[in-house]
Short mmCIF file of C-alpha atoms in Angstrom, two decimals:
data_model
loop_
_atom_site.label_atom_id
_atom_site.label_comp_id
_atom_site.label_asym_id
_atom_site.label_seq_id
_atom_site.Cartn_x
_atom_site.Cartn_y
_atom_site.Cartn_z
CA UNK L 64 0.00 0.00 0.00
CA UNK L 65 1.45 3.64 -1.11
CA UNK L 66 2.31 5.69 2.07
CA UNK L 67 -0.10 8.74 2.84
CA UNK L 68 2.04 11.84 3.12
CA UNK L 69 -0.89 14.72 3.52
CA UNK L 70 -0.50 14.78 7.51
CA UNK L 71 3.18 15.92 8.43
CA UNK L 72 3.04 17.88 5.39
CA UNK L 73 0.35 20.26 6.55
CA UNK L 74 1.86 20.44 10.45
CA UNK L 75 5.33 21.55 9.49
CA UNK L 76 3.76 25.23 7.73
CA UNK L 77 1.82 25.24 10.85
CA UNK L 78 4.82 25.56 13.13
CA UNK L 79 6.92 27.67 10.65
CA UNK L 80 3.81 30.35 11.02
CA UNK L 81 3.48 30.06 15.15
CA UNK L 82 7.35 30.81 14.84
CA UNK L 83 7.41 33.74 12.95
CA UNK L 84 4.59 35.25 14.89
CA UNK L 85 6.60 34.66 18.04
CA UNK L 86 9.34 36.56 16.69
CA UNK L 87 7.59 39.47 15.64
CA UNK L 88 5.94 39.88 19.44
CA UNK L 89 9.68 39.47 20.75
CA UNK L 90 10.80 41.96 18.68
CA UNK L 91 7.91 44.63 19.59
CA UNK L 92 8.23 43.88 23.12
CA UNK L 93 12.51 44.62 22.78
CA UNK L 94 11.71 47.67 20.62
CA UNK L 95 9.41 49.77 21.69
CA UNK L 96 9.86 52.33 19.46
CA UNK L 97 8.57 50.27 16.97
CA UNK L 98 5.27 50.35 18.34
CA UNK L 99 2.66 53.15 17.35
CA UNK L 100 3.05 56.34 18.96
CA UNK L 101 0.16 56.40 21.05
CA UNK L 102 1.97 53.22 22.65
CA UNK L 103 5.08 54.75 23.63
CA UNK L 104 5.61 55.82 27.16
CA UNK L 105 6.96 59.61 27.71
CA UNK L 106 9.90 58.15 30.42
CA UNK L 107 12.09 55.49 29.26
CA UNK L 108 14.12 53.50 31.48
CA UNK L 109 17.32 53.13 29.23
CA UNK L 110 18.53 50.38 31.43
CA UNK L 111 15.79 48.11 29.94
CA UNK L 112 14.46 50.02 27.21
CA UNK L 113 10.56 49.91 28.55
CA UNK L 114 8.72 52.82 30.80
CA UNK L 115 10.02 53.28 33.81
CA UNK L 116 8.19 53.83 36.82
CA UNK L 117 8.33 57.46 38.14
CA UNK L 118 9.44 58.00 42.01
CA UNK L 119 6.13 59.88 43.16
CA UNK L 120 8.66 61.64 45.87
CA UNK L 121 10.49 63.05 43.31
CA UNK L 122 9.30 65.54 40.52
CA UNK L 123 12.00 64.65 38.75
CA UNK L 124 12.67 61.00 37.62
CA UNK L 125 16.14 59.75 38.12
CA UNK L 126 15.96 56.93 36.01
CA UNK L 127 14.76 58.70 32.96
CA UNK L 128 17.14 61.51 33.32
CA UNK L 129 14.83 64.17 32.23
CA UNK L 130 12.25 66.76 34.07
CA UNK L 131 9.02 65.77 34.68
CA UNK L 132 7.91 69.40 34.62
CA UNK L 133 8.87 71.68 31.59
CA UNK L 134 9.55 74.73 33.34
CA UNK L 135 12.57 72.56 35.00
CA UNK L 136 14.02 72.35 31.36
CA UNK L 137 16.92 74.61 30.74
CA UNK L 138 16.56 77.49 27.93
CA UNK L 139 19.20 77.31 25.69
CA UNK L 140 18.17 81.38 25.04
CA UNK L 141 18.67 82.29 28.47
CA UNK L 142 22.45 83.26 29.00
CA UNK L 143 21.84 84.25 32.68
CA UNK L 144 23.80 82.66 35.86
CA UNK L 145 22.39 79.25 36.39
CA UNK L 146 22.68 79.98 40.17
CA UNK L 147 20.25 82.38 41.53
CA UNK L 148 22.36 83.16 44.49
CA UNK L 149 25.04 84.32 42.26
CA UNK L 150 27.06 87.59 43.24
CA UNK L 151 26.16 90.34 41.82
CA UNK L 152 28.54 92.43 39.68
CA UNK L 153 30.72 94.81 41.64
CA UNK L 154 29.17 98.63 41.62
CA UNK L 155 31.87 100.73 39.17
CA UNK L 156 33.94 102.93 40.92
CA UNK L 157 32.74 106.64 40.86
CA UNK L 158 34.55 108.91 38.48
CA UNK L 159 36.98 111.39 40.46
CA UNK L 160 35.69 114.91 41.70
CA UNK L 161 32.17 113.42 41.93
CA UNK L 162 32.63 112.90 45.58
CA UNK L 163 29.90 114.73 48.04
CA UNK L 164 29.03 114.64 51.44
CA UNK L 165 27.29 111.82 52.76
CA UNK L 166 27.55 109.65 49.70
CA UNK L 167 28.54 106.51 52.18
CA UNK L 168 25.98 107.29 54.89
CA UNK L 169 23.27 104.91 53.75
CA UNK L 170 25.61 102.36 52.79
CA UNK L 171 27.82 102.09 55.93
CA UNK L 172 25.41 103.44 58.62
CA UNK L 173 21.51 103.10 57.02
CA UNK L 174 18.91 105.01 57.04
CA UNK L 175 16.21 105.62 59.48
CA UNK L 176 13.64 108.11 60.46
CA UNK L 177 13.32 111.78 60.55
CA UNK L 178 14.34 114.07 63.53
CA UNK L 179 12.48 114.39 66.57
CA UNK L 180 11.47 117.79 67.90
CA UNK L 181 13.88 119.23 69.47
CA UNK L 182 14.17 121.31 72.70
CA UNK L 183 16.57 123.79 71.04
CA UNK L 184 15.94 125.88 68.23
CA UNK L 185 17.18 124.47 65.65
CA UNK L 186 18.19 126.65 61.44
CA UNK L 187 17.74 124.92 58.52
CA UNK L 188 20.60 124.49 55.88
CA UNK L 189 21.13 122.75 52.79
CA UNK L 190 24.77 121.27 51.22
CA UNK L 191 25.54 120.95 47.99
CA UNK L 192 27.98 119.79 45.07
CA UNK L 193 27.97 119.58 41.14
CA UNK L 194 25.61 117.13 41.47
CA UNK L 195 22.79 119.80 41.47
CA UNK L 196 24.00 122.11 39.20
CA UNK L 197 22.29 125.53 39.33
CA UNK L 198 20.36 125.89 42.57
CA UNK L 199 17.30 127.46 43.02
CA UNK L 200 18.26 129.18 45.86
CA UNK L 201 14.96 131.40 46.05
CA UNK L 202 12.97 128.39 46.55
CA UNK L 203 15.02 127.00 49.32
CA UNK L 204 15.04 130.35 50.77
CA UNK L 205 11.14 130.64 50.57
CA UNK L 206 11.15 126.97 52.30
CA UNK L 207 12.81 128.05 55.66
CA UNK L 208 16.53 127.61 54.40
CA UNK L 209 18.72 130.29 55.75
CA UNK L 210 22.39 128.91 55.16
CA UNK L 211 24.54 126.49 52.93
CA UNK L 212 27.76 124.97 52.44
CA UNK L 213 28.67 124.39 48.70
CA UNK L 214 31.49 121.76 47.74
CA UNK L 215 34.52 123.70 46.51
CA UNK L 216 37.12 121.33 45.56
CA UNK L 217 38.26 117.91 45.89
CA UNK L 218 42.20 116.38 47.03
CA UNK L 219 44.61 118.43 44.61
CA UNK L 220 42.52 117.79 41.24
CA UNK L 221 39.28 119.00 40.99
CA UNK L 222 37.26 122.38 41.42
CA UNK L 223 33.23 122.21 40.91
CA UNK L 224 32.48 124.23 38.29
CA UNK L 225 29.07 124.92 39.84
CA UNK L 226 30.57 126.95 42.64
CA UNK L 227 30.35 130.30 41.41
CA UNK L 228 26.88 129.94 41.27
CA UNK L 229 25.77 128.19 43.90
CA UNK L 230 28.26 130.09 46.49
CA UNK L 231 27.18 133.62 44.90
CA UNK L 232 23.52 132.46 44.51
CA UNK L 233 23.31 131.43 48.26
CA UNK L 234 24.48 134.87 49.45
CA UNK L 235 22.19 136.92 46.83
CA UNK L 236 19.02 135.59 48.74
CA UNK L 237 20.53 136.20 51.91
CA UNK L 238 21.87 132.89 53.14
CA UNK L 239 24.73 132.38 55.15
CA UNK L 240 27.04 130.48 53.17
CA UNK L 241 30.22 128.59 53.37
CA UNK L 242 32.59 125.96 51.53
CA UNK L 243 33.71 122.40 52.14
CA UNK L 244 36.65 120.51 50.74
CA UNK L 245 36.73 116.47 50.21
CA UNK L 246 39.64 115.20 51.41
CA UNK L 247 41.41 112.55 49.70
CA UNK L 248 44.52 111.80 52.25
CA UNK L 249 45.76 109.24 49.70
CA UNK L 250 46.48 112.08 47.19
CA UNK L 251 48.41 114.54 48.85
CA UNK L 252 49.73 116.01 52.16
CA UNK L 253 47.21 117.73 54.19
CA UNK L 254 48.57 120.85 54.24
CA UNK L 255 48.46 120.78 50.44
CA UNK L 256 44.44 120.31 50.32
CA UNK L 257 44.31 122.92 52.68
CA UNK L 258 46.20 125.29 50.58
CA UNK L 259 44.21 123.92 47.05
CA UNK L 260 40.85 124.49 49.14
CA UNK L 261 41.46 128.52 50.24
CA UNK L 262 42.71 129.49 46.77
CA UNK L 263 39.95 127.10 45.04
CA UNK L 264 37.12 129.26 46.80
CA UNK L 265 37.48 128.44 50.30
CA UNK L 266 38.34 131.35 52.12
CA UNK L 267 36.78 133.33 54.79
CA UNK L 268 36.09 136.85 55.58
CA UNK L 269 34.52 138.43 58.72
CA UNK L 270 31.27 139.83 56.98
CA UNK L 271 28.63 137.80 59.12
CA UNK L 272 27.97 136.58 55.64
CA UNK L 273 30.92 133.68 55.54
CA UNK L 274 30.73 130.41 57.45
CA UNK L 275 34.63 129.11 58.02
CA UNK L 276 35.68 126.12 55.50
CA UNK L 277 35.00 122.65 56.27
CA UNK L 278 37.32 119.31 55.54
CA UNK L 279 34.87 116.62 54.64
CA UNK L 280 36.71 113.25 55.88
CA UNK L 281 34.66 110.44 54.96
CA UNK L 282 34.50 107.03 53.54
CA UNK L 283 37.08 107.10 50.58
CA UNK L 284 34.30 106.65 47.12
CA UNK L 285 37.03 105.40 45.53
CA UNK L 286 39.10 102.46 47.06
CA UNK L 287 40.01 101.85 50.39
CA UNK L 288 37.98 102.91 53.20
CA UNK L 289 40.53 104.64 55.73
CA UNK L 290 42.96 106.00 51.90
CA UNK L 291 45.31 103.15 52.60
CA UNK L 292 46.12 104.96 56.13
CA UNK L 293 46.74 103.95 59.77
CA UNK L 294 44.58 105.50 62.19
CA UNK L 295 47.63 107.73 63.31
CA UNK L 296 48.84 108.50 59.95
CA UNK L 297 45.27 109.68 59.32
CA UNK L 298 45.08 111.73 62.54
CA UNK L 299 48.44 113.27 61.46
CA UNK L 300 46.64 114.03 58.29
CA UNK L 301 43.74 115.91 59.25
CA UNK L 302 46.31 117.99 61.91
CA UNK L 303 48.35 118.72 58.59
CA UNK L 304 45.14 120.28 56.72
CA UNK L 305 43.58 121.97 59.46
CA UNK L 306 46.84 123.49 60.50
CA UNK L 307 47.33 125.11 57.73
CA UNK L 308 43.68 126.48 57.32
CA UNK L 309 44.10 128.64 60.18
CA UNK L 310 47.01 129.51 59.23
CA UNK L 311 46.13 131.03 55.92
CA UNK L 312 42.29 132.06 56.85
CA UNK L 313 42.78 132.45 61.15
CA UNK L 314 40.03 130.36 61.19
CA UNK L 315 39.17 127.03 62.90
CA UNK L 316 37.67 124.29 59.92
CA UNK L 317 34.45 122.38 60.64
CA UNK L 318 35.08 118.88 60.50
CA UNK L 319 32.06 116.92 58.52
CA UNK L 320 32.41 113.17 59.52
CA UNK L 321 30.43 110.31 60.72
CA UNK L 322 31.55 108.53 63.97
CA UNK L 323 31.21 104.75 62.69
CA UNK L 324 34.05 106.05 60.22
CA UNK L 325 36.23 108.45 62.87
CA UNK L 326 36.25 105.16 64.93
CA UNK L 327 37.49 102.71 62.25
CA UNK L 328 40.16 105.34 60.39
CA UNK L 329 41.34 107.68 63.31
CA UNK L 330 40.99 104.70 66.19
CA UNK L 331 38.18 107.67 67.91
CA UNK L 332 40.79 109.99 68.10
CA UNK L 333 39.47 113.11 70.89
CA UNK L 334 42.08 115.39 69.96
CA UNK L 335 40.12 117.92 67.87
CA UNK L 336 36.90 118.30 69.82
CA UNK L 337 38.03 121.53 71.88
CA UNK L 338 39.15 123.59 68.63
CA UNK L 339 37.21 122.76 65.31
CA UNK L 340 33.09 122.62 65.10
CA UNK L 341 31.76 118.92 64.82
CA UNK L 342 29.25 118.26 61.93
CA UNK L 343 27.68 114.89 62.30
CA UNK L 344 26.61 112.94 59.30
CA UNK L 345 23.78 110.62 60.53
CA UNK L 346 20.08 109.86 59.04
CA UNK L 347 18.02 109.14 61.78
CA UNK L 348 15.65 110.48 64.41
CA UNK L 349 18.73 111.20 66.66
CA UNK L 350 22.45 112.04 65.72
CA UNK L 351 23.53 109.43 67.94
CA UNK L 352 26.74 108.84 69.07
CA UNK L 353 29.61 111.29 68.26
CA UNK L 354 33.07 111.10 67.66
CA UNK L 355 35.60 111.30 70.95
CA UNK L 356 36.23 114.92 71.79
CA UNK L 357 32.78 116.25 70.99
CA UNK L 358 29.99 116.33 73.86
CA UNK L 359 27.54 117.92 71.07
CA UNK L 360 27.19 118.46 67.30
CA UNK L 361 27.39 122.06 66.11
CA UNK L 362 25.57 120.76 62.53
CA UNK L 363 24.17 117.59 61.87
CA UNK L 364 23.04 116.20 58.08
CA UNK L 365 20.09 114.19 58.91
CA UNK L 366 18.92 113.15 55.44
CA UNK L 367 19.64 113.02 51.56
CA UNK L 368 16.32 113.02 50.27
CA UNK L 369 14.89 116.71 51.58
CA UNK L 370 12.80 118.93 49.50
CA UNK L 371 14.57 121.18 46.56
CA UNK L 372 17.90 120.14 47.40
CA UNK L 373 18.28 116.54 48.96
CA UNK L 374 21.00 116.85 51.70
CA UNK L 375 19.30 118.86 54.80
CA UNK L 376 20.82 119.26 57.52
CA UNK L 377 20.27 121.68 61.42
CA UNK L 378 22.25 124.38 62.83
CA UNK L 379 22.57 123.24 66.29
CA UNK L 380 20.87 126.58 67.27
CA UNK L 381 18.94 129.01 66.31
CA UNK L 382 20.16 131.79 63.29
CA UNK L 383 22.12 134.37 65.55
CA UNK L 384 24.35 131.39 66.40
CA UNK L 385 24.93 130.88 62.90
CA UNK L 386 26.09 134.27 62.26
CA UNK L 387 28.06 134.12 65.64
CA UNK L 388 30.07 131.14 63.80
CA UNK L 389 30.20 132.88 60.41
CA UNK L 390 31.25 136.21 62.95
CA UNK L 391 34.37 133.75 64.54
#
């Protein structure tokens, strides 16, 4: 009898097409990508190339690598500092002769209220520098303003060229007016700022018109704090300059200062207090402490931000005191 084939011969296509079908699910399953788009997960774990499950403590998944949250993602456009708490750039130096009085107040000492009442009467004055140009002195007059210093020069290098003005200007409306020097000890000698200050506008005459020349020793705008100075180098300093200011006008300077800087560049030296006028720099509701030597403030500058002109500052005393100083 012939052999019958038909049976194995219709089983082995059978398994040939199971295979195959096998292969293709083992391939999806290893490739995911290959599936349709809707099927493939956002996070892949690369480890095993299927989704990985996210950490629900973290909103960020450290297996995928990538934010869960697009604001977390990194603009390539943005060329700012990656750290928030980055320093900020370093302010620029101020450019020479723009120095003033009071310019390191806020910084160094802050800022608080405005003065109490006070029990003695107390003149208004103003102080000012190129910074305000032309002044309208009428107005300030009008407001209760009856005297003003007005910057004259600066170390051995610079003269305001507002000073004319604002020194002639002052005295037309009837002020009682003066002129203050910024010292730069770092520059020069003392006595040769004192000498650059009287024939830069400085002077003084008995006229009851003329308040005697002030040295403005502050914080240092332009590098170090104390001009590179120990505290008795800077003590012989300011002896140097006002030395020779009564020698040339027979006058005793005003010295403008604040104490937190007379303590950290002279060492609270107490040495002037008995000859030359104190004028505090402070802006508060009380002047505060003052330097050693000085048991009371002849002026004080108690803000930067006053009406017309913004550095204000009382006559400790009412205005026949003022001319009594302008008098000597």
């Amino acid at each position: 009898m012939p052999a019958h084939r038909s049976g194995p011969s219709r089983r082995r296509p059978l398994v040939a097409a199971g295979t195959a079908l096998l292969a293709t699910l083992a391939l999806l399953l290893t490739h995911p990508g290959a599936a349709s788009a809707s099927d493939t997960p956002t996070d892949t774990d690369p480890a095993v190339g299927t989704a990985a499950e996210p950490d629900p403590k973290d909103p960020k998944d450290p297996a995928a690598g990538t934010p869960a949250d697009p604001a977390d993602v990194a603009d390539p456009a943005d060329s700012g500092p990656a750290d928030a708490d980055a320093e900020a750039p370093p302010t620029p130096t101020p450019v020479r002769g723009s120095a003033h009085m009071g310019m390191g107040v806020i910084e160094h000492d802050g800022v608080g209220g405005l003065p109490r009442s006070e029990r003695v009467a107390q003149t208004e004055g103003v102080d000012v520098s190129s910074h305000q140009g032309n002044v309208d002195w009428a107005t300030l007059w009008n407001s209760g303003v009856k005297w003003s210093y007005n910057k004259a020069t600066e170390g051995n290098y610079y003269k305001n060229p507002y000073f004319t003005q604002q020194y002639n200007g002052a005295y037309n409306v009837g002020m009682i007016r003066g002129a203050y020097h910024f010292g730069t000890p770092n520059d020069s000698s003392g006595a040769n700022q004192a000498n650059y200050f009287v024939d830069g506008g400085g002077g003084w005459s008995r006229d009851g018109k003329t308040l005697p020349g002030v040295l403005d020793i502050e914080w240092n705008p332009y590098g170090a704090q104390c001009y590179g100075k120990t505290q008795a180098q800077m003590v012989a300093w300011i002896r140097d300059f006002l030395t020779t200011y009564r020698s040339r006008t027979g006058r005793d300077a005003v010295i403008y200062t604040a104490t937190s800087w007379w303590k950290e560049c002279t060492g609270n030296y107490a040495g002037f207090g008995s000859t030359n006028p104190l004028w505090i720099a402070r802006y508060d509701t009380t002047v505060g402490e003052l330097p050693a030597g000085w048991d009371f403030q002849t002026i004080w500058q108690y803000t930067s931000t006053g009406p017309v002109v913004g550095d204000h500052d009382r006559f400790n005393g009412a205005l026949d005191r003022v001319v009594a100083l302008a008098n000597g």
